[in-house]
PDB file of C-alpha atoms in Angstrom:
ATOM      1  CA  MET G   5      26.416 -37.181 -12.670  1.00  0.00           C
ATOM      2  CA  ASN G   6      26.422 -35.634  -9.206  1.00  0.00           C
ATOM      3  CA  ASP G   7      23.680 -32.986  -9.341  1.00  0.00           C
ATOM      4  CA  SER G   8      25.138 -31.080  -6.387  1.00  0.00           C
ATOM      5  CA  TYR G   9      28.358 -30.420  -8.306  1.00  0.00           C
ATOM      6  CA  GLY G  10      28.990 -27.474 -10.581  1.00  0.00           C
ATOM      7  CA  LYS G  11      29.620 -28.056 -14.281  1.00  0.00           C
ATOM      8  CA  LEU G  12      32.798 -27.888 -16.345  1.00  0.00           C
ATOM      9  CA  TYR G  13      32.113 -25.737 -19.409  1.00  0.00           C
ATOM     10  CA  LEU G  14      34.382 -26.202 -22.422  1.00  0.00           C
ATOM     11  CA  ILE G  15      34.578 -22.680 -23.814  1.00  0.00           C
ATOM     12  CA  PRO G  16      35.938 -22.073 -27.330  1.00  0.00           C
ATOM     13  CA  THR G  17      37.670 -18.875 -28.394  1.00  0.00           C
ATOM     14  CA  THR G  18      38.435 -17.272 -31.734  1.00  0.00           C
ATOM     15  CA  LEU G  19      41.197 -18.631 -33.963  1.00  0.00           C
ATOM     16  CA  GLY G  20      42.790 -15.203 -34.283  1.00  0.00           C
ATOM     17  CA  ASP G  21      42.207 -11.491 -33.953  1.00  0.00           C
ATOM     18  CA  THR G  22      38.610 -11.222 -35.111  1.00  0.00           C
ATOM     19  CA  ASP G  23      35.328 -10.039 -33.593  1.00  0.00           C
ATOM     20  CA  PRO G  24      34.283 -12.867 -31.230  1.00  0.00           C
ATOM     21  CA  LEU G  25      30.593 -12.540 -32.054  1.00  0.00           C
ATOM     22  CA  ASN G  26      31.360 -13.136 -35.742  1.00  0.00           C
ATOM     23  CA  VAL G  27      32.401 -16.723 -34.976  1.00  0.00           C
ATOM     24  CA  LEU G  28      31.104 -17.526 -31.473  1.00  0.00           C
ATOM     25  CA  PRO G  29      27.432 -18.133 -30.572  1.00  0.00           C
ATOM     26  CA  ILE G  30      25.704 -16.098 -27.876  1.00  0.00           C
ATOM     27  CA  THR G  31      25.795 -19.106 -25.529  1.00  0.00           C
ATOM     28  CA  VAL G  32      29.567 -18.603 -25.172  1.00  0.00           C
ATOM     29  CA  LYS G  33      29.057 -14.996 -24.087  1.00  0.00           C
ATOM     30  CA  ASN G  34      26.254 -15.954 -21.697  1.00  0.00           C
ATOM     31  CA  THR G  35      28.365 -18.684 -20.100  1.00  0.00           C
ATOM     32  CA  ILE G  36      31.408 -16.448 -19.579  1.00  0.00           C
ATOM     33  CA  GLU G  37      29.158 -13.844 -17.958  1.00  0.00           C
ATOM     34  CA  GLN G  38      27.987 -16.421 -15.409  1.00  0.00           C
ATOM     35  CA  VAL G  39      31.349 -18.093 -14.660  1.00  0.00           C
ATOM     36  CA  ASP G  40      34.145 -16.540 -12.562  1.00  0.00           C
ATOM     37  CA  ILE G  41      36.541 -19.496 -12.317  1.00  0.00           C
ATOM     38  CA  PHE G  42      38.525 -20.504 -15.390  1.00  0.00           C
ATOM     39  CA  ILE G  43      41.257 -22.993 -16.274  1.00  0.00           C
ATOM     40  CA  VAL G  44      43.439 -21.343 -18.912  1.00  0.00           C
ATOM     41  CA  GLU G  45      46.640 -21.912 -20.859  1.00  0.00           C
ATOM     42  CA  ASN G  46      47.859 -18.322 -20.573  1.00  0.00           C
ATOM     43  CA  GLU G  47      46.453 -15.834 -18.068  1.00  0.00           C
ATOM     44  CA  LYS G  48      47.197 -12.712 -20.103  1.00  0.00           C
ATOM     45  CA  THR G  49      45.528 -13.900 -23.297  1.00  0.00           C
ATOM     46  CA  ALA G  50      42.650 -15.450 -21.338  1.00  0.00           C
ATOM     47  CA  ARG G  51      41.884 -12.121 -19.669  1.00  0.00           C
ATOM     48  CA  ARG G  52      42.068 -10.412 -23.051  1.00  0.00           C
ATOM     49  CA  ASP G  53      39.692 -12.920 -24.632  1.00  0.00           C
ATOM     50  CA  ILE G  54      37.215 -12.674 -21.750  1.00  0.00           C
ATOM     51  CA  LYS G  55      37.313  -8.878 -22.026  1.00  0.00           C
ATOM     52  CA  LYS G  56      36.639  -9.013 -25.778  1.00  0.00           C
ATOM     53  CA  ILE G  57      33.704 -11.412 -25.392  1.00  0.00           C
ATOM     54  CA  CYS G  58      32.238  -9.814 -22.241  1.00  0.00           C
ATOM     55  CA  PRO G  59      33.492  -6.196 -21.979  1.00  0.00           C
ATOM     56  CA  SER G  60      31.411  -5.475 -18.877  1.00  0.00           C
ATOM     57  CA  LYS G  61      32.739  -8.408 -16.836  1.00  0.00           C
ATOM     58  CA  GLU G  62      34.885  -7.316 -13.893  1.00  0.00           C
ATOM     59  CA  GLN G  63      38.416  -8.677 -14.247  1.00  0.00           C
ATOM     60  CA  SER G  64      38.841  -8.534 -10.470  1.00  0.00           C
ATOM     61  CA  SER G  65      36.122 -11.184 -10.108  1.00  0.00           C
ATOM     62  CA  LEU G  66      38.121 -13.773 -12.041  1.00  0.00           C
ATOM     63  CA  THR G  67      40.017 -16.725 -10.600  1.00  0.00           C
ATOM     64  CA  LEU G  68      42.360 -18.278 -13.173  1.00  0.00           C
ATOM     65  CA  PHE G  69      44.163 -21.609 -12.874  1.00  0.00           C
ATOM     66  CA  PRO G  70      47.091 -22.146 -15.303  1.00  0.00           C
ATOM     67  CA  LEU G  71      47.197 -25.274 -17.442  1.00  0.00           C
ATOM     68  CA  ASN G  72      50.333 -25.455 -19.587  1.00  0.00           C
ATOM     69  CA  LYS G  73      53.687 -27.244 -19.827  1.00  0.00           C
ATOM     70  CA  PHE G  74      54.822 -25.646 -16.554  1.00  0.00           C
ATOM     71  CA  THR G  75      51.831 -26.873 -14.540  1.00  0.00           C
ATOM     72  CA  ASP G  76      52.564 -29.522 -11.921  1.00  0.00           C
ATOM     73  CA  ILE G  77      50.289 -32.414 -12.894  1.00  0.00           C
ATOM     74  CA  SER G  78      49.644 -33.153  -9.210  1.00  0.00           C
ATOM     75  CA  GLU G  79      47.814 -29.811  -8.963  1.00  0.00           C
ATOM     76  CA  LEU G  80      45.245 -30.587 -11.652  1.00  0.00           C
ATOM     77  CA  PRO G  81      42.677 -32.369  -9.418  1.00  0.00           C
ATOM     78  CA  THR G  82      42.487 -29.257  -7.200  1.00  0.00           C
ATOM     79  CA  TYR G  83      41.363 -27.182 -10.196  1.00  0.00           C
ATOM     80  CA  LEU G  84      38.030 -28.989 -10.049  1.00  0.00           C
ATOM     81  CA  ASP G  85      37.504 -28.481  -6.308  1.00  0.00           C
ATOM     82  CA  PRO G  86      35.174 -25.509  -6.990  1.00  0.00           C
ATOM     83  CA  CYS G  87      32.889 -27.853  -8.964  1.00  0.00           C
ATOM     84  CA  LYS G  88      32.617 -30.105  -5.920  1.00  0.00           C
ATOM     85  CA  LYS G  89      31.447 -27.039  -3.967  1.00  0.00           C
ATOM     86  CA  GLY G  90      28.687 -26.388  -6.492  1.00  0.00           C
ATOM     87  CA  LEU G  91      30.477 -23.741  -8.576  1.00  0.00           C
ATOM     88  CA  ASN G  92      30.763 -23.833 -12.351  1.00  0.00           C
ATOM     89  CA  VAL G  93      34.221 -23.767 -13.932  1.00  0.00           C
ATOM     90  CA  GLY G  94      35.159 -22.803 -17.487  1.00  0.00           C
ATOM     91  CA  LEU G  95      37.956 -24.448 -19.475  1.00  0.00           C
ATOM     92  CA  LEU G  96      39.132 -21.768 -21.885  1.00  0.00           C
ATOM     93  CA  SER G  97      41.183 -22.716 -24.929  1.00  0.00           C
ATOM     94  CA  GLU G  98      44.047 -20.550 -26.163  1.00  0.00           C
ATOM     95  CA  ALA G  99      42.555 -20.754 -29.659  1.00  0.00           C
ATOM     96  CA  GLY G 100      39.647 -22.790 -30.955  1.00  0.00           C
ATOM     97  CA  CYS G 101      38.065 -25.634 -29.004  1.00  0.00           C
ATOM     98  CA  PRO G 102      39.313 -26.929 -25.628  1.00  0.00           C
ATOM     99  CA  GLY G 103      40.546 -30.500 -25.445  1.00  0.00           C
ATOM    100  CA  VAL G 104      41.290 -30.819 -29.187  1.00  0.00           C
ATOM    101  CA  ALA G 105      44.998 -30.324 -29.912  1.00  0.00           C
ATOM    102  CA  ASP G 106      44.907 -28.614 -26.530  1.00  0.00           C
ATOM    103  CA  PRO G 107      46.150 -29.509 -23.003  1.00  0.00           C
ATOM    104  CA  GLY G 108      42.586 -29.244 -21.654  1.00  0.00           C
ATOM    105  CA  ALA G 109      41.917 -32.923 -22.358  1.00  0.00           C
ATOM    106  CA  ASP G 110      43.554 -33.858 -19.032  1.00  0.00           C
ATOM    107  CA  ILE G 111      41.066 -31.719 -17.100  1.00  0.00           C
ATOM    108  CA  VAL G 112      38.106 -33.137 -19.023  1.00  0.00           C
ATOM    109  CA  LYS G 113      39.268 -36.670 -18.202  1.00  0.00           C
ATOM    110  CA  LEU G 114      39.481 -35.762 -14.501  1.00  0.00           C
ATOM    111  CA  ALA G 115      35.981 -34.276 -14.626  1.00  0.00           C
ATOM    112  CA  HIS G 116      34.571 -37.555 -15.920  1.00  0.00           C
ATOM    113  CA  GLU G 117      36.465 -39.501 -13.266  1.00  0.00           C
ATOM    114  CA  ASN G 118      34.978 -37.241 -10.573  1.00  0.00           C
ATOM    115  CA  ASP G 119      31.383 -37.430 -11.809  1.00  0.00           C
ATOM    116  CA  ILE G 120      31.384 -33.770 -12.894  1.00  0.00           C
ATOM    117  CA  LYS G 121      29.140 -32.882 -15.825  1.00  0.00           C
ATOM    118  CA  VAL G 122      31.074 -31.733 -18.898  1.00  0.00           C
ATOM    119  CA  VAL G 123      29.331 -29.198 -21.157  1.00  0.00           C
ATOM    120  CA  PRO G 124      30.954 -28.546 -24.570  1.00  0.00           C
ATOM    121  CA  LEU G 125      30.035 -25.226 -26.202  1.00  0.00           C
ATOM    122  CA  VAL G 126      29.937 -24.614 -29.945  1.00  0.00           C
ATOM    123  CA  GLY G 127      32.866 -22.760 -31.477  1.00  0.00           C
ATOM    124  CA  PRO G 128      35.418 -22.796 -34.304  1.00  0.00           C
ATOM    125  CA  SER G 129      37.654 -25.851 -34.681  1.00  0.00           C
ATOM    126  CA  SER G 130      40.420 -25.309 -37.215  1.00  0.00           C
ATOM    127  CA  ILE G 131      40.754 -29.070 -37.670  1.00  0.00           C
ATOM    128  CA  LEU G 132      37.115 -29.568 -38.652  1.00  0.00           C
ATOM    129  CA  MET G 133      36.855 -26.352 -40.664  1.00  0.00           C
ATOM    130  CA  ALA G 134      39.949 -27.265 -42.673  1.00  0.00           C
ATOM    131  CA  MET G 135      38.570 -30.747 -43.284  1.00  0.00           C
ATOM    132  CA  MET G 136      35.159 -29.364 -44.278  1.00  0.00           C
ATOM    133  CA  SER G 137      36.702 -27.101 -46.887  1.00  0.00           C
ATOM    134  CA  SER G 138      39.369 -29.468 -48.235  1.00  0.00           C
ATOM    135  CA  GLY G 139      37.236 -31.592 -50.545  1.00  0.00           C
ATOM    136  CA  MET G 140      38.911 -34.675 -49.075  1.00  0.00           C
ATOM    137  CA  ASN G 141      37.404 -37.661 -47.253  1.00  0.00           C
ATOM    138  CA  GLY G 142      35.255 -36.305 -44.427  1.00  0.00           C
ATOM    139  CA  GLN G 143      34.094 -39.866 -43.676  1.00  0.00           C
ATOM    140  CA  SER G 144      37.559 -40.994 -42.620  1.00  0.00           C
ATOM    141  CA  PHE G 145      40.349 -38.666 -41.530  1.00  0.00           C
ATOM    142  CA  ALA G 146      42.994 -38.358 -38.820  1.00  0.00           C
ATOM    143  CA  PHE G 147      44.717 -35.466 -37.095  1.00  0.00           C
ATOM    144  CA  ASN G 148      48.383 -36.229 -36.402  1.00  0.00           C
ATOM    145  CA  GLY G 149      49.568 -33.059 -34.657  1.00  0.00           C
ATOM    146  CA  TYR G 150      53.224 -32.178 -35.304  1.00  0.00           C
ATOM    147  CA  LEU G 151      55.502 -34.347 -37.413  1.00  0.00           C
ATOM    148  CA  PRO G 152      59.136 -35.050 -36.400  1.00  0.00           C
ATOM    149  CA  ILE G 153      61.632 -32.185 -36.708  1.00  0.00           C
ATOM    150  CA  ASP G 154      64.495 -34.432 -37.842  1.00  0.00           C
ATOM    151  CA  LYS G 155      64.626 -34.288 -41.648  1.00  0.00           C
ATOM    152  CA  SER G 156      65.004 -38.029 -42.182  1.00  0.00           C
ATOM    153  CA  GLU G 157      62.341 -38.971 -39.638  1.00  0.00           C
ATOM    154  CA  ARG G 158      59.968 -36.371 -41.067  1.00  0.00           C
ATOM    155  CA  LYS G 159      60.352 -37.745 -44.576  1.00  0.00           C
ATOM    156  CA  GLN G 160      59.666 -41.271 -43.355  1.00  0.00           C
ATOM    157  CA  GLU G 161      56.550 -40.108 -41.490  1.00  0.00           C
ATOM    158  CA  ILE G 162      55.202 -38.181 -44.478  1.00  0.00           C
ATOM    159  CA  LYS G 163      55.629 -41.265 -46.673  1.00  0.00           C
ATOM    160  CA  ARG G 164      54.004 -43.458 -44.015  1.00  0.00           C
ATOM    161  CA  LEU G 165      50.968 -41.166 -43.761  1.00  0.00           C
ATOM    162  CA  GLU G 166      50.697 -40.994 -47.552  1.00  0.00           C
ATOM    163  CA  ARG G 167      50.741 -44.785 -47.715  1.00  0.00           C
ATOM    164  CA  LEU G 168      48.112 -44.980 -44.949  1.00  0.00           C
ATOM    165  CA  SER G 169      45.938 -42.485 -46.821  1.00  0.00           C
ATOM    166  CA  PHE G 170      46.060 -44.609 -49.965  1.00  0.00           C
ATOM    167  CA  GLU G 171      45.543 -47.972 -48.248  1.00  0.00           C
ATOM    168  CA  GLN G 172      42.649 -46.843 -46.031  1.00  0.00           C
ATOM    169  CA  ASN G 173      41.236 -43.996 -48.155  1.00  0.00           C
ATOM    170  CA  GLN G 174      41.847 -41.791 -45.121  1.00  0.00           C
ATOM    171  CA  SER G 175      42.801 -38.112 -45.230  1.00  0.00           C
ATOM    172  CA  GLN G 176      45.749 -37.216 -42.981  1.00  0.00           C
ATOM    173  CA  SER G 177      46.078 -33.770 -41.368  1.00  0.00           C
ATOM    174  CA  PHE G 178      48.828 -32.126 -39.346  1.00  0.00           C
ATOM    175  CA  ILE G 179      50.235 -28.784 -38.238  1.00  0.00           C
ATOM    176  CA  GLU G 180      53.628 -27.128 -38.058  1.00  0.00           C
ATOM    177  CA  THR G 181      55.147 -24.309 -36.017  1.00  0.00           C
ATOM    178  CA  PRO G 182      53.971 -21.242 -38.020  1.00  0.00           C
ATOM    179  CA  TYR G 183      57.446 -19.910 -38.802  1.00  0.00           C
ATOM    180  CA  ARG G 184      58.312 -23.267 -40.428  1.00  0.00           C
ATOM    181  CA  ASN G 185      55.204 -23.449 -42.614  1.00  0.00           C
ATOM    182  CA  ASN G 186      56.877 -22.526 -45.911  1.00  0.00           C
ATOM    183  CA  LYS G 187      59.630 -25.090 -45.448  1.00  0.00           C
ATOM    184  CA  PHE G 188      57.075 -27.692 -44.412  1.00  0.00           C
ATOM    185  CA  LEU G 189      54.993 -27.213 -47.556  1.00  0.00           C
ATOM    186  CA  GLU G 190      58.193 -27.513 -49.575  1.00  0.00           C
ATOM    187  CA  ASP G 191      59.021 -30.777 -47.765  1.00  0.00           C
ATOM    188  CA  LEU G 192      55.550 -32.136 -48.520  1.00  0.00           C
ATOM    189  CA  CYS G 193      55.853 -31.290 -52.210  1.00  0.00           C
ATOM    190  CA  ASN G 194      59.295 -32.870 -52.481  1.00  0.00           C
ATOM    191  CA  THR G 195      58.396 -36.038 -50.538  1.00  0.00           C
ATOM    192  CA  LEU G 196      54.884 -36.921 -51.676  1.00  0.00           C
ATOM    193  CA  ASN G 197      53.882 -38.509 -54.948  1.00  0.00           C
ATOM    194  CA  GLY G 198      53.241 -35.730 -57.479  1.00  0.00           C
ATOM    195  CA  ASN G 199      49.546 -36.682 -57.767  1.00  0.00           C
ATOM    196  CA  THR G 200      48.879 -36.710 -54.021  1.00  0.00           C
ATOM    197  CA  ASP G 201      46.541 -33.889 -53.033  1.00  0.00           C
ATOM    198  CA  ILE G 202      47.579 -31.321 -50.433  1.00  0.00           C
ATOM    199  CA  CYS G 203      45.148 -28.944 -48.769  1.00  0.00           C
ATOM    200  CA  VAL G 204      46.567 -25.793 -47.193  1.00  0.00           C
ATOM    201  CA  ALA G 205      44.095 -24.123 -44.809  1.00  0.00           C
ATOM    202  CA  CYS G 206      45.552 -20.898 -43.448  1.00  0.00           C
ATOM    203  CA  ASP G 207      44.194 -18.121 -41.183  1.00  0.00           C
ATOM    204  CA  ILE G 208      40.828 -19.852 -40.846  1.00  0.00           C
ATOM    205  CA  THR G 209      37.958 -17.407 -40.012  1.00  0.00           C
ATOM    206  CA  LEU G 210      40.260 -14.383 -40.404  1.00  0.00           C
ATOM    207  CA  PRO G 211      40.011 -11.753 -43.172  1.00  0.00           C
ATOM    208  CA  SER G 212      43.242 -13.185 -44.641  1.00  0.00           C
ATOM    209  CA  GLU G 213      41.811 -16.736 -44.803  1.00  0.00           C
ATOM    210  CA  TYR G 214      43.357 -18.875 -47.544  1.00  0.00           C
ATOM    211  CA  ILE G 215      42.191 -22.429 -48.293  1.00  0.00           C
ATOM    212  CA  LYS G 216      43.331 -24.343 -51.380  1.00  0.00           C
ATOM    213  CA  THR G 217      43.577 -28.008 -52.410  1.00  0.00           C
ATOM    214  CA  MET G 218      45.682 -29.214 -55.334  1.00  0.00           C
ATOM    215  CA  SER G 219      48.286 -31.833 -56.202  1.00  0.00           C
ATOM    216  CA  ALA G 220      51.853 -31.770 -54.919  1.00  0.00           C
ATOM    217  CA  ASN G 221      53.023 -31.076 -58.473  1.00  0.00           C
ATOM    218  CA  ASP G 222      50.710 -28.066 -58.766  1.00  0.00           C
ATOM    219  CA  TRP G 223      51.814 -26.720 -55.380  1.00  0.00           C
ATOM    220  CA  LYS G 224      55.389 -26.664 -56.681  1.00  0.00           C
ATOM    221  CA  LYS G 225      54.246 -24.083 -59.241  1.00  0.00           C
ATOM    222  CA  ASN G 226      52.348 -22.017 -56.678  1.00  0.00           C
ATOM    223  CA  ASN G 227      53.935 -19.264 -54.600  1.00  0.00           C
ATOM    224  CA  VAL G 228      52.054 -18.755 -51.327  1.00  0.00           C
ATOM    225  CA  ASP G 229      53.560 -17.212 -48.200  1.00  0.00           C
ATOM    226  CA  LEU G 230      52.483 -19.065 -45.031  1.00  0.00           C
ATOM    227  CA  HIS G 231      55.147 -17.606 -42.753  1.00  0.00           C
ATOM    228  CA  LYS G 232      53.886 -17.140 -39.177  1.00  0.00           C
ATOM    229  CA  ARG G 233      50.289 -17.807 -40.250  1.00  0.00           C
ATOM    230  CA  PRO G 234      48.355 -20.570 -38.398  1.00  0.00           C
ATOM    231  CA  THR G 235      47.971 -23.341 -40.977  1.00  0.00           C
ATOM    232  CA  LEU G 236      46.583 -26.859 -41.225  1.00  0.00           C
ATOM    233  CA  PHE G 237      47.900 -29.245 -43.859  1.00  0.00           C
ATOM    234  CA  ILE G 238      45.907 -32.220 -45.146  1.00  0.00           C
ATOM    235  CA  ILE G 239      47.042 -34.857 -47.632  1.00  0.00           C
ATOM    236  CA  HIS G 240      45.140 -37.529 -49.510  1.00  0.00           C
ATOM    237  CA  LYS G 241      46.438 -40.063 -52.008  1.00  0.00           C
ATOM    238  CA  SER G 242      43.798 -41.659 -54.244  1.00  0.00           C
TER     239      SER G 242
END
């Protein structure tokens, strides 16, 4: 690492509207207090999160670089120019941990390529917390992101992941757009073998948190409303 360079701090945020200090360690607060340059997915929510974590920090002191689907990829290397001048930069996730199911991975890769020290901070990861609480195989699991929208392709992918889970004893997790959650759980129940386990981990760390694992057949008898609630789904076929 180049000791004259600033560091890239990977700064987690809450998974929803909850008191930051209930789920974030003091090191996150201390880091935000000392950093004025941030790479963020959404400026408005980033400013709100910074204000919640560090109420006394002056918003006028902040420099925010956007990192989202509208960002020109050719601009990304310039986001780390402050590090090369000895200044620390924070990569702030929209929810949870940067770089995991998050566009921040591209910036982290560039930091490594430019000999900039990467410092990950502790914070809530919905993927790990769902896996921890699922009762499934924490020794071997995979996160698959979003499954195909097309009904036929989705069914094929669900069956493929179920088969992979059985053959490799590997738990398979994925997410869905929150307003499609109820339909997605229905699709899982109707596609999977009746004895395949499904974990639904919803609103993790929030007062409305709901985490339950049972078979596809049992889920068919259960009425849970997941509409517009951030949810992770995990399946495992034994």
